[in-house]
mmCIF file of C-alpha atoms in Angstrom:
data_model
loop_
_atom_site.group_PDB
_atom_site.id
_atom_site.type_symbol
_atom_site.label_atom_id
_atom_site.label_comp_id
_atom_site.label_asym_id
_atom_site.label_seq_id
_atom_site.Cartn_x
_atom_site.Cartn_y
_atom_site.Cartn_z
ATOM 1 C CA PHE A 1 -27.017 61.133 97.275
ATOM 2 C CA GLU A 2 -28.095 63.333 100.228
ATOM 3 C CA SER A 3 -25.613 65.991 99.560
ATOM 4 C CA GLN A 4 -25.579 66.086 95.840
ATOM 5 C CA CYS A 5 -28.959 64.738 94.593
ATOM 6 C CA ALA A 6 -31.720 65.011 97.311
ATOM 7 C CA LEU A 7 -32.303 68.665 96.803
ATOM 8 C CA CYS A 8 -33.981 68.022 93.461
ATOM 9 C CA HIS A 9 -35.105 64.332 93.650
ATOM 10 C CA GLY A 10 -35.840 64.301 97.577
ATOM 11 C CA GLN A 11 -34.314 62.630 100.461
ATOM 12 C CA ASN A 12 -35.723 59.129 99.574
ATOM 13 C CA GLY A 13 -35.822 59.530 95.805
ATOM 14 C CA GLY A 14 -39.497 60.262 95.851
ATOM 15 C CA GLY A 15 -39.173 63.318 93.558
ATOM 16 C CA GLY A 16 -39.375 67.056 93.966
ATOM 17 C CA ARG A 17 -38.077 69.473 91.214
ATOM 18 C CA GLY A 18 -36.730 66.571 89.638
ATOM 19 C CA PRO A 19 -38.432 63.030 88.846
ATOM 20 C CA SER A 20 -39.053 60.047 91.297
ATOM 21 C CA LEU A 21 -36.034 57.821 91.198
ATOM 22 C CA ASN A 22 -37.702 55.098 93.623
ATOM 23 C CA ARG A 23 -39.035 53.148 90.667
ATOM 24 C CA PRO A 24 -37.903 49.640 89.411
ATOM 25 C CA LYS A 25 -37.052 51.189 85.908
ATOM 26 C CA LEU A 26 -35.840 54.499 85.003
ATOM 27 C CA ILE A 27 -36.769 55.590 81.319
ATOM 28 C CA ARG A 28 -33.399 57.768 80.822
ATOM 29 C CA ALA A 29 -31.260 55.035 82.600
ATOM 30 C CA PRO A 30 -32.285 51.532 81.696
ATOM 31 C CA ASP A 31 -29.148 49.803 82.768
ATOM 32 C CA ASP A 32 -26.283 50.635 85.043
ATOM 33 C CA GLU A 33 -23.954 52.125 82.589
ATOM 34 C CA ALA A 34 -26.508 54.607 81.216
ATOM 35 C CA LEU A 35 -27.428 55.603 84.972
ATOM 36 C CA ARG A 36 -23.776 56.233 85.658
ATOM 37 C CA GLY A 37 -23.536 58.372 82.376
ATOM 38 C CA VAL A 38 -26.681 60.414 83.443
ATOM 39 C CA ILE A 39 -25.220 61.139 86.749
ATOM 40 C CA SER A 40 -21.515 61.993 85.333
ATOM 41 C CA SER A 41 -22.890 64.093 82.340
ATOM 42 C CA GLY A 42 -26.442 65.110 83.413
ATOM 43 C CA ILE A 43 -29.471 65.670 81.083
ATOM 44 C CA PRO A 44 -29.084 69.254 79.693
ATOM 45 C CA PRO A 45 -30.515 71.633 80.446
ATOM 46 C CA GLU A 46 -32.830 70.215 83.414
ATOM 47 C CA MET A 47 -29.868 68.216 85.153
ATOM 48 C CA PRO A 48 -26.429 69.385 85.754
ATOM 49 C CA GLY A 49 -23.579 66.756 85.617
ATOM 50 C CA ALA A 50 -21.933 65.662 88.726
ATOM 51 C CA TRP A 51 -18.458 66.703 87.458
ATOM 52 C CA GLN A 52 -17.308 66.811 91.394
ATOM 53 C CA LEU A 53 -17.696 63.268 91.912
ATOM 54 C CA ASN A 54 -14.848 60.737 90.967
ATOM 55 C CA ASP A 55 -15.693 57.329 88.995
ATOM 56 C CA HIS A 56 -16.043 55.513 92.422
ATOM 57 C CA GLU A 57 -18.443 58.000 93.809
ATOM 58 C CA VAL A 58 -20.511 58.094 90.675
ATOM 59 C CA ALA A 59 -20.808 54.133 90.938
ATOM 60 C CA SER A 60 -21.763 54.327 94.600
ATOM 61 C CA VAL A 61 -24.465 56.943 93.849
ATOM 62 C CA ALA A 62 -25.780 54.760 90.954
ATOM 63 C CA ALA A 63 -26.032 51.510 93.272
ATOM 64 C CA TYR A 64 -27.748 53.721 95.804
ATOM 65 C CA VAL A 65 -30.325 54.932 93.170
ATOM 66 C CA ARG A 66 -30.956 51.426 91.858
ATOM 67 C CA SER A 67 -31.597 50.332 95.520
ATOM 68 C CA LEU A 68 -34.293 52.945 95.731
ATOM 69 C CA GLY A 69 -36.426 51.201 93.268
ATOM 70 C CA ALA A 70 -35.723 47.472 94.209
ATOM 71 C CA VAL A 71 -38.628 45.308 95.377
ATOM 72 C CA PRO A 72 -37.834 44.162 98.821
ATOM 73 C CA PRO A 73 -37.299 40.385 99.289
ATOM 74 C CA GLU A 74 -40.558 38.532 99.928
ATOM 75 C CA HIS A 75 -41.366 35.328 101.884
ATOM 76 C CA LEU A 76 -43.020 33.205 99.117
ATOM 77 C CA PRO A 77 -44.317 29.518 98.823
ATOM 78 C CA GLY A 78 -42.265 27.396 96.786
ATOM 79 C CA ASP A 79 -38.606 26.297 96.345
ATOM 80 C CA ALA A 80 -36.212 28.391 94.012
ATOM 81 C CA ALA A 81 -33.973 25.458 93.577
ATOM 82 C CA ARG A 82 -36.788 23.336 92.274
ATOM 83 C CA GLY A 83 -37.997 26.414 90.274
ATOM 84 C CA ALA A 84 -34.613 26.627 88.445
ATOM 85 C CA LYS A 85 -34.927 23.114 87.338
ATOM 86 C CA ILE A 86 -38.391 23.851 86.012
ATOM 87 C CA TYR A 87 -36.983 26.855 84.221
ATOM 88 C CA ALA A 88 -34.568 24.910 82.502
ATOM 89 C CA ALA A 89 -36.843 21.889 81.683
ATOM 90 C CA ARG A 90 -39.477 24.105 80.287
ATOM 91 C CA SER A 91 -36.534 25.699 77.859
ATOM 92 C CA CYS A 92 -37.236 29.184 79.229
ATOM 93 C CA ALA A 93 -33.782 30.063 78.206
ATOM 94 C CA SER A 94 -34.948 29.725 74.507
ATOM 95 C CA CYS A 95 -36.772 33.091 75.192
ATOM 96 C CA HIS A 96 -35.083 34.696 78.067
ATOM 97 C CA MET A 97 -31.497 35.607 79.193
ATOM 98 C CA ILE A 98 -30.058 35.209 82.589
ATOM 99 C CA ASP A 99 -26.561 36.533 83.530
ATOM 100 C CA GLY A 100 -25.695 36.147 79.757
ATOM 101 C CA ALA A 101 -26.955 32.683 79.332
ATOM 102 C CA GLY A 102 -30.144 32.313 77.129
ATOM 103 C CA GLU A 103 -31.480 33.974 73.914
ATOM 104 C CA GLY A 104 -34.600 34.916 72.161
ATOM 105 C CA ILE A 105 -37.071 37.952 72.411
ATOM 106 C CA GLY A 106 -38.271 37.766 75.842
ATOM 107 C CA PRO A 107 -37.136 40.244 78.731
ATOM 108 C CA GLU A 108 -34.042 39.800 80.520
ATOM 109 C CA LEU A 109 -34.347 38.185 83.764
ATOM 110 C CA SER A 110 -30.978 38.699 85.655
ATOM 111 C CA ALA A 111 -32.615 40.960 88.279
ATOM 112 C CA VAL A 112 -36.484 40.349 87.666
ATOM 113 C CA GLY A 113 -37.029 39.603 91.470
ATOM 114 C CA ALA A 114 -35.543 43.124 92.461
ATOM 115 C CA ARG A 115 -37.956 44.941 89.896
ATOM 116 C CA GLN A 116 -41.049 42.937 90.295
ATOM 117 C CA SER A 117 -43.284 41.339 92.963
ATOM 118 C CA GLY A 118 -44.068 37.871 93.512
ATOM 119 C CA ALA A 119 -47.725 38.646 92.596
ATOM 120 C CA TYR A 120 -46.644 40.321 89.191
ATOM 121 C CA LEU A 121 -44.555 37.069 88.364
ATOM 122 C CA ARG A 122 -47.347 34.928 88.900
ATOM 123 C CA GLN A 123 -49.515 36.946 86.860
ATOM 124 C CA ALA A 124 -47.172 36.927 84.033
ATOM 125 C CA LEU A 125 -46.851 33.385 84.007
ATOM 126 C CA LEU A 126 -50.524 32.786 84.312
ATOM 127 C CA HIS A 127 -51.917 35.410 82.033
ATOM 128 C CA PRO A 128 -49.042 37.092 80.087
ATOM 129 C CA ALA A 129 -50.946 39.241 77.992
ATOM 130 C CA GLN A 130 -52.449 41.232 81.071
ATOM 131 C CA ALA A 131 -49.177 41.614 82.421
ATOM 132 C CA PRO A 132 -46.843 42.774 79.553
ATOM 133 C CA PRO A 133 -43.269 43.807 80.893
ATOM 134 C CA GLU A 134 -42.638 47.756 80.364
ATOM 135 C CA GLY A 135 -41.599 48.348 76.822
ATOM 136 C CA PHE A 136 -42.759 44.985 75.601
ATOM 137 C CA GLU A 137 -45.068 45.729 72.569
ATOM 138 C CA TYR A 138 -46.383 42.736 70.704
ATOM 139 C CA VAL A 139 -47.204 43.679 67.163
ATOM 140 C CA ALA A 140 -48.116 42.250 63.715
ATOM 141 C CA ALA A 141 -46.849 43.891 60.504
ATOM 142 C CA VAL A 142 -48.631 42.696 57.045
ATOM 143 C CA THR A 143 -46.481 43.649 54.050
ATOM 144 C CA ALA A 144 -47.780 44.829 50.604
ATOM 145 C CA GLU A 145 -47.139 41.114 49.464
ATOM 146 C CA GLY A 146 -49.399 39.722 52.285
ATOM 147 C CA ALA A 147 -46.574 38.379 54.469
ATOM 148 C CA THR A 148 -47.174 38.640 58.346
ATOM 149 C CA VAL A 149 -44.310 39.344 60.670
ATOM 150 C CA ARG A 150 -45.243 39.129 64.354
ATOM 151 C CA GLY A 151 -42.949 40.112 66.957
ATOM 152 C CA ILE A 152 -41.878 42.879 69.589
ATOM 153 C CA ALA A 153 -41.470 46.763 68.378
ATOM 154 C CA VAL A 154 -38.165 47.663 69.162
ATOM 155 C CA ASN A 155 -37.862 51.070 67.356
ATOM 156 C CA GLU A 156 -40.561 53.326 65.999
ATOM 157 C CA ASP A 157 -41.132 56.557 64.895
ATOM 158 C CA SER A 158 -43.726 58.456 62.782
ATOM 159 C CA PHE A 159 -42.762 56.856 59.628
ATOM 160 C CA THR A 160 -41.100 53.433 60.245
ATOM 161 C CA ILE A 161 -40.943 50.664 62.688
ATOM 162 C CA GLN A 162 -38.489 48.045 63.396
ATOM 163 C CA VAL A 163 -39.736 44.583 64.551
ATOM 164 C CA LYS A 164 -37.940 41.623 66.143
ATOM 165 C CA ASP A 165 -39.587 38.431 65.358
ATOM 166 C CA LEU A 166 -39.894 35.380 67.452
ATOM 167 C CA GLN A 167 -36.621 33.891 65.952
ATOM 168 C CA GLY A 168 -34.812 37.141 67.023
ATOM 169 C CA LYS A 169 -34.470 38.677 63.497
ATOM 170 C CA PHE A 170 -34.966 42.271 62.753
ATOM 171 C CA HIS A 171 -37.326 43.515 60.260
ATOM 172 C CA SER A 172 -37.440 47.232 59.211
ATOM 173 C CA PHE A 173 -40.684 48.610 57.478
ATOM 174 C CA ARG A 174 -41.930 51.917 56.174
ATOM 175 C CA LYS A 175 -45.347 52.278 57.881
ATOM 176 C CA SER A 176 -46.989 53.839 54.564
ATOM 177 C CA ARG A 177 -45.937 50.630 52.596
ATOM 178 C CA LEU A 178 -47.494 48.069 54.962
ATOM 179 C CA LYS A 179 -50.817 46.712 54.162
ATOM 180 C CA GLU A 180 -51.718 46.227 57.907
ATOM 181 C CA PHE A 181 -50.192 47.032 61.330
ATOM 182 C CA ARG A 182 -51.835 45.776 64.593
ATOM 183 C CA ARG A 183 -50.832 46.285 68.125
ATOM 184 C CA LEU A 184 -51.552 42.805 69.703
ATOM 185 C CA LYS A 185 -52.591 44.057 73.151
ATOM 186 C CA GLU A 186 -54.848 40.957 73.858
ATOM 187 C CA GLU A 187 -52.057 38.562 72.903
ATOM 188 C CA SER A 188 -48.622 37.369 73.965
ATOM 189 C CA PRO A 189 -45.866 35.453 72.461
ATOM 190 C CA ILE A 190 -45.349 34.041 75.969
ATOM 191 C CA PRO A 191 -47.397 30.808 76.582
ATOM 192 C CA SER A 192 -49.682 30.803 79.650
ATOM 193 C CA TYR A 193 -48.573 28.304 82.254
ATOM 194 C CA GLU A 194 -51.952 28.057 83.832
ATOM 195 C CA ARG A 195 -52.497 24.537 82.493
ATOM 196 C CA LEU A 196 -48.790 23.775 81.836
ATOM 197 C CA LEU A 197 -47.726 23.574 85.453
ATOM 198 C CA GLU A 198 -48.896 22.037 88.722
ATOM 199 C CA PRO A 199 -49.680 24.641 91.434
ATOM 200 C CA ALA A 200 -46.553 23.513 93.351
ATOM 201 C CA GLU A 201 -44.560 23.865 90.215
ATOM 202 C CA LEU A 202 -45.833 27.342 89.704
ATOM 203 C CA ASP A 203 -44.978 28.279 93.210
ATOM 204 C CA ASP A 204 -41.446 27.033 92.572
ATOM 205 C CA LEU A 205 -40.942 28.776 89.334
ATOM 206 C CA VAL A 206 -42.151 32.122 90.845
ATOM 207 C CA ALA A 207 -39.822 31.647 93.836
ATOM 208 C CA TYR A 208 -37.001 31.119 91.547
ATOM 209 C CA LEU A 209 -37.735 34.183 89.474
ATOM 210 C CA ALA A 210 -38.210 36.263 92.592
ATOM 211 C CA SER A 211 -34.647 35.097 93.711
ATOM 212 C CA LEU A 212 -32.993 36.678 90.725
ATOM 213 C CA ARG A 213 -31.995 40.038 91.996
ATOM 214 C CA GLY A 214 -28.889 40.780 90.164
ATOM 215 C CA LYS A 215 -25.013 40.363 90.870
ATOM 216 C CA SER A 216 -24.297 41.878 94.052
#
């Protein structure tokens, strides 16, 4: 990284001629495969591809870049093992996935502890509408026939929008044919756990989520 990337992105990934890389989520590289592709192929015309690096070197640079945006481990109250049991008992896997297990419209959580602080995780559990995940926009589309579809906007352009509803089904709409379209910024499909969990249980669940840092 220092010899090939730091000239544009800074010695510690803080940015320069190129964008900052010390962030939990990179817009052009939302996952590891995409990040390796960006490093190998570049982003014409701004960023040249690293044709001189072999596959192992590309993977190593990608792993280093990911580490720049990782939240350092925190010492949090609560017990992660108990939190895992609460996660299972509350059927969180009906909305979220961890290491391929689970389903639903909620964000994937396999490495959420490396991306988000304990304070953010607590806020997301207590007041989910005030702490929406990046790129997670809750919307409501009302068809010309009066049917309402609520869900997450997954693709949108000036003329169309695709919505993934709370059962995981995709709906495509032409905006001009909708009776109404609303962005539900004050609402969330995720329930608040403020009254559903005791304080100690909340500590345990936060500790469990914070422990999820992806596969090493």
